[in-house]
Amino acid sequence: MDVKKIVKILSEEIVPAEGCTEPIAIAYVGAKAVEILGKTPTKLDIYVSGNMIKNVKSVNVPNGGGMVGIEVSAVMGAIAGNADAELMVISSVTPEQLEDVKEFIENKEINIIHEKTDVKLYARVIAYNGDESASVEIKHLHTNITKIEKNGETLINRACNDTNFVSTEEDRSILTIEGIYNFAKTVELSEIEDVFKMVVDYNSAIAKEGLSEKYGVNMGSMIRENMEKGIYGDDQKNRSASLAAAGSDARMAGCPLPVMTTSGSGNQGMTASLPIIQYCNDNDLSYEQMIRGLAFSHLACIHIKTNVGRLSAYCGAICASAAVSGALAFVMEESLEVVADSITNTLGNVSGMICDGAKASCAMKIASGVYAAFDSLHLSKAKKVLSNGEGIVGKDIEKTIKNIGILSQIGMNGTDETILGIMTNKY
């Protein structure tokens, strides 16, 4: 177990972002293109992959006054963004700048082009001013710039293996559930405390906002209201599902509060953290137990999601929910076997949940995933675990995780295309 490498993975994967990460990625590319152009644009061409279309179509853009979509995301970045802030690119948009954004959308030429590419996460923005232009492209990761051009001259061209992409970041293949378990047990707290303190602070704040205000379908507050009415029990499972769903309610509706993301997703970051925070607080577990539990949960989510891929028809909240089931066992000081079996049970149960874009229903899926995590945990504690050969379950947890990767990257490609077709009224 290489502690330094695992700490580096955490620093790469757990980063702050405002709003859903796909609209923010497009805003980032728009801001960078205008930075390279060096002038206010008069026209924008926006090239995006199918999965980007799927994840941007229905989600509110933070600080966008309730506006949604690819066009809004790109223009906000181009007109009011700060590329140096990366996934916080439009966090400082003023009301005056928002009026400029609306005027640009109304009066300037903006073209959205569906890029026919096998790269799931792809965006390119070309910004024009008269005869001048600047183009910025990202692939695979939300801020991974692979090509920059200005006036036809290539300034940056970073080759990517699009068939079997491996980022230049720390190698995720070193992760295993056993290695993650041992790391979370033994790492010096000072190595991981800073990032997880931000996770607790940021993600708790947006969840509380989601519980107290009207956002989306208000899944989180609905659970709490039914607990108060006695329709649902005031128990650990409902409290945890409510808190996690509330964070997504707020985020999908464009709440400008930042979240700490995991594997490029705020919803995954909140799912991987908020149930653990709720459990530890409710049961008076120590601060150290909470931080170590969060380390396990986030690393397990990263490990599973690395196999699934950054964007997929496989719902990322399920990767995080499976991680939560193992993390709950971890903070309860259960054995590695119980931890692994909890994850197996979750993956064997809810792996059929699709990702049909970022929107209000993500909060509902997160709640379902958290409920499944608790059921899986308690089955595992009772020595009940799904067996090798039962559907997608493999001979051990690592084989099961590999099977999830095969399911998502090969088996669900057609599902992805069908979902996009439905969302774009192709059928």
Short mmCIF file of C-alpha atoms in Angstrom, two decimals:
data_model
loop_
_atom_site.label_atom_id
_atom_site.label_comp_id
_atom_site.label_asym_id
_atom_site.label_seq_id
_atom_site.Cartn_x
_atom_site.Cartn_y
_atom_site.Cartn_z
CA MET A 1 0.00 0.00 0.00
CA ASP A 2 1.56 3.25 -1.19
CA VAL A 3 0.17 5.89 1.15
CA LYS A 4 1.53 8.83 -0.85
CA LYS A 5 -0.08 7.61 -4.07
CA ILE A 6 -3.45 7.05 -2.41
CA VAL A 7 -3.34 10.50 -0.79
CA LYS A 8 -2.55 11.93 -4.23
CA ILE A 9 -5.58 10.13 -5.68
CA LEU A 10 -7.77 11.71 -3.01
CA SER A 11 -6.40 15.17 -3.81
CA GLU A 12 -7.08 14.65 -7.52
CA GLU A 13 -10.58 13.23 -7.17
CA ILE A 14 -12.09 15.20 -4.29
CA VAL A 15 -12.32 18.80 -5.43
CA PRO A 16 -14.82 21.63 -4.93
CA ALA A 17 -17.32 22.44 -7.65
CA GLU A 18 -20.36 24.66 -7.93
CA GLY A 19 -23.33 23.07 -9.63
CA CYS A 20 -23.57 19.95 -11.76
CA THR A 21 -20.12 19.21 -13.14
CA GLU A 22 -21.07 18.77 -16.82
CA PRO A 23 -22.58 22.28 -17.29
CA ILE A 24 -19.65 23.62 -15.28
CA ALA A 25 -17.18 21.80 -17.55
CA ILE A 26 -18.76 23.46 -20.59
CA ALA A 27 -18.61 26.82 -18.82
CA TYR A 28 -14.93 26.16 -18.07
CA VAL A 29 -14.18 25.41 -21.74
CA GLY A 30 -16.08 28.55 -22.80
CA ALA A 31 -14.13 30.68 -20.33
CA LYS A 32 -10.82 29.21 -21.44
CA ALA A 33 -11.62 29.75 -25.13
CA VAL A 34 -12.34 33.44 -24.49
CA GLU A 35 -9.19 33.74 -22.38
CA ILE A 36 -7.17 32.45 -25.37
CA LEU A 37 -9.09 34.67 -27.80
CA GLY A 38 -8.33 37.71 -25.64
CA LYS A 39 -11.45 39.55 -26.75
CA THR A 40 -15.17 39.51 -26.07
CA PRO A 41 -16.66 36.89 -28.42
CA THR A 42 -19.31 37.66 -31.00
CA LYS A 43 -20.11 34.03 -31.84
CA LEU A 44 -19.75 30.61 -30.18
CA ASP A 45 -19.70 27.09 -31.63
CA ILE A 46 -20.18 24.39 -28.97
CA TYR A 47 -19.34 20.76 -29.75
CA VAL A 48 -20.46 18.18 -27.18
CA SER A 49 -20.70 14.40 -26.84
CA GLY A 50 -24.00 12.62 -26.31
CA ASN A 51 -23.36 12.07 -22.62
CA MET A 52 -22.66 15.76 -22.13
CA ILE A 53 -25.96 16.59 -23.83
CA LYS A 54 -27.69 14.10 -21.53
CA ASN A 55 -26.19 15.56 -18.36
CA VAL A 56 -26.66 19.24 -19.22
CA LYS A 57 -30.09 19.28 -20.85
CA SER A 58 -32.27 19.43 -17.73
CA VAL A 59 -30.16 20.83 -14.91
CA ASN A 60 -30.16 24.42 -13.67
CA VAL A 61 -26.91 26.33 -14.10
CA PRO A 62 -25.83 27.92 -10.80
CA ASN A 63 -26.03 31.73 -10.71
CA GLY A 64 -27.97 31.49 -13.96
CA GLY A 65 -31.28 32.83 -12.71
CA GLY A 66 -33.05 29.50 -13.31
CA MET A 67 -31.74 29.04 -16.86
CA VAL A 68 -30.75 25.58 -18.06
CA GLY A 69 -28.79 23.97 -20.85
CA ILE A 70 -25.63 23.84 -22.95
CA GLU A 71 -26.06 27.29 -24.47
CA VAL A 72 -26.42 28.96 -21.07
CA SER A 73 -23.44 27.06 -19.62
CA ALA A 74 -21.09 28.01 -22.44
CA VAL A 75 -22.16 31.66 -22.58
CA MET A 76 -21.91 32.12 -18.83
CA GLY A 77 -18.36 30.80 -18.95
CA ALA A 78 -17.48 32.86 -22.01
CA ILE A 79 -18.97 36.15 -20.80
CA ALA A 80 -18.66 35.94 -17.02
CA GLY A 81 -16.35 33.04 -16.20
CA ASN A 82 -12.92 32.78 -14.63
CA ALA A 83 -11.08 29.80 -16.13
CA ASP A 84 -8.46 29.89 -13.37
CA ALA A 85 -11.18 28.85 -10.91
CA GLU A 86 -11.75 25.60 -12.88
CA LEU A 87 -14.93 23.92 -11.54
CA MET A 88 -15.81 27.09 -9.64
CA VAL A 89 -15.60 28.96 -12.95
CA ILE A 90 -18.94 30.81 -12.65
CA SER A 91 -19.09 31.12 -8.87
CA SER A 92 -18.63 34.91 -8.92
CA VAL A 93 -21.10 35.91 -11.63
CA THR A 94 -22.74 39.26 -10.82
CA PRO A 95 -26.32 40.32 -11.69
CA GLU A 96 -24.88 42.75 -14.24
CA GLN A 97 -22.88 39.98 -15.91
CA LEU A 98 -25.97 37.77 -15.98
CA GLU A 99 -27.77 40.48 -17.95
CA ASP A 100 -24.83 40.47 -20.40
CA VAL A 101 -25.22 36.69 -20.70
CA LYS A 102 -28.91 36.99 -21.49
CA GLU A 103 -28.23 39.71 -24.08
CA PHE A 104 -25.58 37.53 -25.76
CA ILE A 105 -27.95 34.55 -25.90
CA GLU A 106 -30.66 36.72 -27.42
CA ASN A 107 -28.57 38.63 -29.96
CA LYS A 108 -25.48 36.61 -30.91
CA GLU A 109 -24.93 33.46 -32.95
CA ILE A 110 -24.58 30.28 -30.88
CA ASN A 111 -24.36 26.86 -32.50
CA ILE A 112 -24.62 23.56 -30.58
CA ILE A 113 -23.21 20.56 -32.45
CA HIS A 114 -23.52 16.94 -31.32
CA GLU A 115 -19.98 15.62 -31.78
CA LYS A 116 -20.09 12.03 -33.02
CA THR A 117 -17.42 10.55 -30.79
CA ASP A 118 -16.95 7.47 -28.64
CA VAL A 119 -15.46 9.69 -25.93
CA LYS A 120 -18.17 9.95 -23.29
CA LEU A 121 -16.96 13.24 -21.79
CA TYR A 122 -16.13 15.58 -24.65
CA ALA A 123 -16.60 19.31 -25.17
CA ARG A 124 -15.06 21.88 -27.49
CA VAL A 125 -15.89 25.57 -27.70
CA ILE A 126 -14.79 27.84 -30.53
CA ALA A 127 -15.06 31.54 -29.69
CA TYR A 128 -15.02 34.07 -32.53
CA ASN A 129 -14.47 37.80 -32.82
CA GLY A 130 -14.53 38.91 -36.44
CA ASP A 131 -11.83 36.99 -38.31
CA GLU A 132 -10.18 35.80 -35.11
CA SER A 133 -11.00 32.56 -33.27
CA ALA A 134 -9.88 30.38 -30.37
CA SER A 135 -10.77 26.74 -29.78
CA VAL A 136 -10.45 24.73 -26.56
CA GLU A 137 -11.19 21.01 -26.24
CA ILE A 138 -11.55 18.73 -23.19
CA LYS A 139 -11.72 14.95 -23.13
CA HIS A 140 -12.40 12.28 -20.48
CA LEU A 141 -12.07 14.55 -17.43
CA HIS A 142 -13.94 17.77 -16.69
CA THR A 143 -10.90 20.07 -16.83
CA ASN A 144 -8.59 17.90 -18.97
CA ILE A 145 -7.65 20.26 -21.82
CA THR A 146 -6.34 18.22 -24.73
CA LYS A 147 -6.18 20.82 -27.50
CA ILE A 148 -6.00 24.62 -27.82
CA GLU A 149 -5.92 26.50 -31.11
CA LYS A 150 -5.83 30.23 -31.91
CA ASN A 151 -6.48 31.56 -35.40
CA GLY A 152 -5.79 28.11 -36.83
CA GLU A 153 -2.48 27.67 -35.01
CA THR A 154 -2.19 24.76 -32.56
CA LEU A 155 -0.92 25.95 -29.18
CA ILE A 156 -1.48 22.73 -27.20
CA ASN A 157 -2.13 19.22 -28.52
CA ARG A 158 -2.05 16.47 -25.90
CA ALA A 159 -2.58 13.03 -27.38
CA CYS A 160 -5.16 10.78 -25.69
CA ASN A 161 -5.80 7.07 -26.13
CA ASP A 162 -9.55 7.40 -26.58
CA THR A 163 -10.13 3.65 -26.69
CA ASN A 164 -8.41 2.92 -23.39
CA PHE A 165 -7.90 6.28 -21.74
CA VAL A 166 -5.45 6.49 -18.87
CA SER A 167 -5.14 9.94 -17.36
CA THR A 168 -1.82 11.50 -16.51
CA GLU A 169 -2.99 11.51 -12.90
CA GLU A 170 -2.07 8.94 -10.26
CA ASP A 171 -2.81 5.37 -11.36
CA ARG A 172 -6.16 4.20 -9.91
CA SER A 173 -5.41 0.53 -10.64
CA ILE A 174 -3.51 0.33 -7.35
CA LEU A 175 -6.83 0.53 -5.49
CA THR A 176 -8.51 -2.56 -4.05
CA ILE A 177 -11.14 -2.82 -1.34
CA GLU A 178 -8.64 -4.57 0.93
CA GLY A 179 -6.01 -1.89 0.30
CA ILE A 180 -8.56 0.87 0.89
CA TYR A 181 -9.65 -0.79 4.14
CA ASN A 182 -6.07 -1.00 5.39
CA PHE A 183 -5.30 2.56 4.30
CA ALA A 184 -8.35 4.00 6.06
CA LYS A 185 -7.45 2.06 9.22
CA THR A 186 -3.81 3.08 9.42
CA VAL A 187 -3.12 6.34 7.55
CA GLU A 188 -1.99 9.23 9.71
CA LEU A 189 -5.04 11.43 10.24
CA SER A 190 -3.06 14.53 9.30
CA GLU A 191 -2.59 13.13 5.76
CA ILE A 192 -6.33 13.18 5.01
CA GLU A 193 -7.95 15.49 7.56
CA ASP A 194 -7.92 18.74 5.56
CA VAL A 195 -9.75 17.44 2.51
CA PHE A 196 -12.37 15.58 4.53
CA LYS A 197 -13.02 18.54 6.79
CA MET A 198 -13.97 20.40 3.60
CA VAL A 199 -16.17 17.44 2.61
CA VAL A 200 -18.00 17.62 5.94
CA ASP A 201 -18.38 21.41 5.87
CA TYR A 202 -19.35 21.91 2.21
CA ASN A 203 -21.59 18.89 1.72
CA SER A 204 -23.38 19.33 5.05
CA ALA A 205 -24.10 22.98 4.21
CA ILE A 206 -25.77 22.25 0.88
CA ALA A 207 -27.73 19.33 2.37
CA LYS A 208 -29.10 21.60 5.10
CA GLU A 209 -30.01 24.13 2.41
CA GLY A 210 -31.87 21.41 0.52
CA LEU A 211 -33.82 20.48 3.65
CA SER A 212 -34.84 24.05 4.45
CA GLU A 213 -35.74 25.52 1.02
CA LYS A 214 -37.74 24.56 -2.07
CA TYR A 215 -35.53 22.76 -4.60
CA GLY A 216 -36.46 20.29 -7.32
CA VAL A 217 -38.81 17.58 -6.05
CA ASN A 218 -37.59 18.11 -2.46
CA MET A 219 -37.01 14.39 -1.97
CA GLY A 220 -34.90 14.97 1.12
CA SER A 221 -37.38 17.17 2.96
CA MET A 222 -40.28 14.89 1.92
CA ILE A 223 -38.62 12.01 3.77
CA ARG A 224 -38.13 14.23 6.85
CA GLU A 225 -41.75 15.43 6.74
CA ASN A 226 -43.04 11.87 6.59
CA MET A 227 -40.76 10.93 9.48
CA GLU A 228 -42.31 13.75 11.53
CA LYS A 229 -45.81 12.61 10.59
CA GLY A 230 -45.06 9.05 11.65
CA ILE A 231 -45.53 7.70 8.11
CA TYR A 232 -41.82 6.89 7.94
CA GLY A 233 -39.82 5.85 10.98
CA ASP A 234 -37.37 8.29 12.56
CA ASP A 235 -34.49 5.89 12.04
CA GLN A 236 -30.93 5.85 10.80
CA LYS A 237 -31.77 4.76 7.28
CA ASN A 238 -34.37 7.49 6.69
CA ARG A 239 -32.26 10.23 8.26
CA SER A 240 -29.25 9.29 6.12
CA ALA A 241 -31.24 8.96 2.88
CA SER A 242 -32.94 12.28 3.57
CA LEU A 243 -29.71 14.20 4.12
CA ALA A 244 -28.03 12.80 0.99
CA ALA A 245 -31.10 13.39 -1.19
CA ALA A 246 -31.49 16.96 0.10
CA GLY A 247 -28.00 17.86 -1.08
CA SER A 248 -28.86 16.64 -4.57
CA ASP A 249 -32.22 18.45 -4.51
CA ALA A 250 -30.38 21.73 -4.01
CA ARG A 251 -27.51 21.06 -6.37
CA MET A 252 -29.64 19.89 -9.32
CA ALA A 253 -31.84 22.96 -8.94
CA GLY A 254 -28.86 25.29 -9.34
CA CYS A 255 -28.05 26.14 -5.72
CA PRO A 256 -24.79 28.12 -5.85
CA LEU A 257 -23.30 26.51 -2.73
CA PRO A 258 -20.20 24.47 -3.61
CA VAL A 259 -19.89 20.74 -2.99
CA MET A 260 -16.87 18.48 -2.69
CA THR A 261 -17.03 16.17 -5.69
CA THR A 262 -15.83 12.60 -6.04
CA SER A 263 -14.86 11.05 -9.39
CA GLY A 264 -16.00 14.20 -11.17
CA SER A 265 -19.47 14.23 -9.62
CA GLY A 266 -21.02 16.27 -6.84
CA ASN A 267 -23.86 13.79 -6.49
CA GLN A 268 -21.34 11.01 -5.92
CA GLY A 269 -19.42 13.20 -3.50
CA MET A 270 -22.55 13.91 -1.47
CA THR A 271 -23.76 10.31 -1.58
CA ALA A 272 -20.38 9.00 -0.47
CA SER A 273 -20.21 11.43 2.46
CA LEU A 274 -23.56 12.54 3.88
CA PRO A 275 -24.87 9.14 5.09
CA ILE A 276 -21.56 8.55 6.88
CA ILE A 277 -21.65 12.02 8.45
CA GLN A 278 -25.25 11.46 9.58
CA TYR A 279 -24.47 8.02 11.02
CA CYS A 280 -21.38 9.17 12.90
CA ASN A 281 -23.15 12.21 14.35
CA ASP A 282 -26.22 10.22 15.38
CA ASN A 283 -24.15 7.55 17.11
CA ASP A 284 -21.63 9.86 18.79
CA LEU A 285 -18.70 8.34 16.94
CA SER A 286 -15.42 10.19 17.19
CA TYR A 287 -14.25 12.79 14.70
CA GLU A 288 -11.41 10.45 13.76
CA GLN A 289 -13.82 7.58 13.04
CA MET A 290 -15.82 9.89 10.79
CA ILE A 291 -12.78 11.06 8.83
CA ARG A 292 -11.52 7.50 8.38
CA GLY A 293 -14.98 6.32 7.35
CA LEU A 294 -15.19 9.10 4.79
CA ALA A 295 -11.77 8.13 3.45
CA PHE A 296 -12.95 4.55 2.97
CA SER A 297 -16.23 5.63 1.35
CA HIS A 298 -14.67 8.04 -1.13
CA LEU A 299 -11.84 5.72 -2.12
CA ALA A 300 -14.22 2.80 -2.61
CA CYS A 301 -16.43 5.02 -4.77
CA ILE A 302 -13.40 6.13 -6.80
CA HIS A 303 -12.35 2.49 -7.25
CA ILE A 304 -15.77 1.37 -8.48
CA LYS A 305 -16.29 4.46 -10.67
CA THR A 306 -12.87 4.04 -12.29
CA ASN A 307 -14.12 0.73 -13.67
CA VAL A 308 -17.46 2.23 -14.75
CA GLY A 309 -15.98 5.30 -16.48
CA ARG A 310 -16.48 9.04 -15.95
CA LEU A 311 -19.82 9.21 -17.79
CA SER A 312 -22.01 6.19 -18.43
CA ALA A 313 -25.57 4.89 -18.60
CA TYR A 314 -24.77 3.28 -15.22
CA CYS A 315 -25.92 5.60 -12.41
CA GLY A 316 -22.89 6.95 -10.55
CA ALA A 317 -24.91 7.26 -7.33
CA ILE A 318 -24.91 3.47 -7.18
CA CYS A 319 -21.10 3.43 -7.15
CA ALA A 320 -21.25 5.79 -4.18
CA SER A 321 -24.06 3.88 -2.47
CA ALA A 322 -22.09 0.65 -2.69
CA ALA A 323 -19.14 2.48 -1.14
CA VAL A 324 -21.42 3.76 1.64
CA SER A 325 -22.51 0.23 2.52
CA GLY A 326 -18.88 -0.75 3.02
CA ALA A 327 -18.08 2.48 4.89
CA LEU A 328 -20.96 1.95 7.31
CA ALA A 329 -19.55 -1.49 8.12
CA PHE A 330 -16.13 0.12 8.43
CA VAL A 331 -17.19 2.73 11.02
CA MET A 332 -19.02 -0.03 12.90
CA GLU A 333 -15.61 -1.73 13.12
CA GLU A 334 -16.77 -4.80 11.22
CA SER A 335 -14.27 -7.12 9.54
CA LEU A 336 -12.94 -6.69 6.01
CA GLU A 337 -15.16 -9.61 5.00
CA VAL A 338 -18.33 -7.85 6.19
CA VAL A 339 -17.21 -4.61 4.52
CA ALA A 340 -16.60 -6.36 1.17
CA ASP A 341 -19.81 -8.39 1.38
CA SER A 342 -21.83 -5.22 2.05
CA ILE A 343 -20.48 -3.71 -1.18
CA THR A 344 -21.18 -6.94 -3.06
CA ASN A 345 -24.79 -6.98 -1.89
CA THR A 346 -25.37 -3.39 -2.99
CA LEU A 347 -23.82 -3.91 -6.43
CA GLY A 348 -25.79 -7.12 -6.87
CA ASN A 349 -29.00 -5.34 -5.96
CA VAL A 350 -29.24 -1.93 -7.65
CA SER A 351 -26.75 -2.05 -10.52
CA GLY A 352 -29.60 -1.84 -13.02
CA MET A 353 -30.29 1.81 -12.23
CA ILE A 354 -29.71 3.97 -15.30
CA CYS A 355 -28.25 7.44 -15.62
CA ASP A 356 -30.66 9.42 -17.78
CA GLY A 357 -29.00 12.75 -17.21
CA ALA A 358 -28.57 15.23 -14.39
CA LYS A 359 -31.91 16.48 -13.05
CA ALA A 360 -34.28 16.48 -10.09
CA SER A 361 -34.74 12.70 -10.07
CA CYS A 362 -31.07 12.22 -9.13
CA ALA A 363 -32.13 12.93 -5.54
CA MET A 364 -34.64 10.08 -5.71
CA LYS A 365 -32.01 7.70 -7.05
CA ILE A 366 -29.60 8.72 -4.30
CA ALA A 367 -32.24 7.98 -1.65
CA SER A 368 -32.90 4.57 -3.21
CA GLY A 369 -29.18 3.84 -3.25
CA VAL A 370 -28.74 4.79 0.41
CA TYR A 371 -31.66 2.59 1.42
CA ALA A 372 -30.06 -0.27 -0.51
CA ALA A 373 -26.73 0.39 1.25
CA PHE A 374 -28.30 -0.08 4.68
CA ASP A 375 -30.13 -3.26 3.61
CA SER A 376 -26.91 -4.66 2.15
CA LEU A 377 -24.96 -3.85 5.29
CA HIS A 378 -27.37 -5.63 7.61
CA LEU A 379 -27.57 -8.68 5.34
CA SER A 380 -23.78 -8.85 5.41
CA LYS A 381 -23.69 -8.54 9.20
CA ALA A 382 -26.10 -11.50 9.33
CA LYS A 383 -23.63 -13.49 7.16
CA LYS A 384 -25.88 -13.24 4.11
CA VAL A 385 -24.12 -12.34 0.88
CA LEU A 386 -24.89 -12.82 -2.81
CA SER A 387 -22.89 -15.70 -4.26
CA ASN A 388 -20.48 -16.09 -7.16
CA GLY A 389 -22.41 -16.66 -10.37
CA GLU A 390 -25.63 -15.06 -9.16
CA GLY A 391 -26.03 -12.62 -12.02
CA ILE A 392 -23.17 -10.12 -12.17
CA VAL A 393 -21.68 -11.12 -8.82
CA GLY A 394 -18.15 -12.53 -9.14
CA LYS A 395 -15.97 -14.85 -7.07
CA ASP A 396 -14.81 -11.94 -4.88
CA ILE A 397 -15.37 -8.21 -4.51
CA GLU A 398 -12.69 -7.25 -7.04
CA LYS A 399 -14.16 -9.53 -9.69
CA THR A 400 -17.62 -8.12 -8.99
CA ILE A 401 -16.31 -4.58 -9.45
CA LYS A 402 -14.67 -5.61 -12.74
CA ASN A 403 -17.99 -7.12 -13.83
CA ILE A 404 -19.69 -3.79 -13.10
CA GLY A 405 -17.16 -2.14 -15.39
CA ILE A 406 -17.93 -4.59 -18.19
CA LEU A 407 -21.66 -4.08 -17.68
CA SER A 408 -21.39 -0.30 -17.85
CA GLN A 409 -18.77 0.15 -20.56
CA ILE A 410 -19.84 -2.63 -22.92
CA GLY A 411 -23.32 -3.80 -21.98
CA MET A 412 -24.87 -0.36 -21.51
CA ASN A 413 -23.51 1.42 -24.60
CA GLY A 414 -26.75 0.75 -26.43
CA THR A 415 -28.70 1.89 -23.38
CA ASP A 416 -26.81 5.18 -23.44
CA GLU A 417 -27.72 5.81 -27.08
CA THR A 418 -31.36 4.91 -26.47
CA ILE A 419 -31.60 7.24 -23.47
CA LEU A 420 -30.14 10.10 -25.49
CA GLY A 421 -32.54 9.34 -28.35
CA ILE A 422 -35.50 9.53 -25.99
CA MET A 423 -34.24 12.78 -24.43
CA THR A 424 -33.72 14.42 -27.83
CA ASN A 425 -37.11 13.22 -29.21
CA LYS A 426 -35.50 10.91 -31.76
CA TYR A 427 -38.19 8.26 -31.29
#
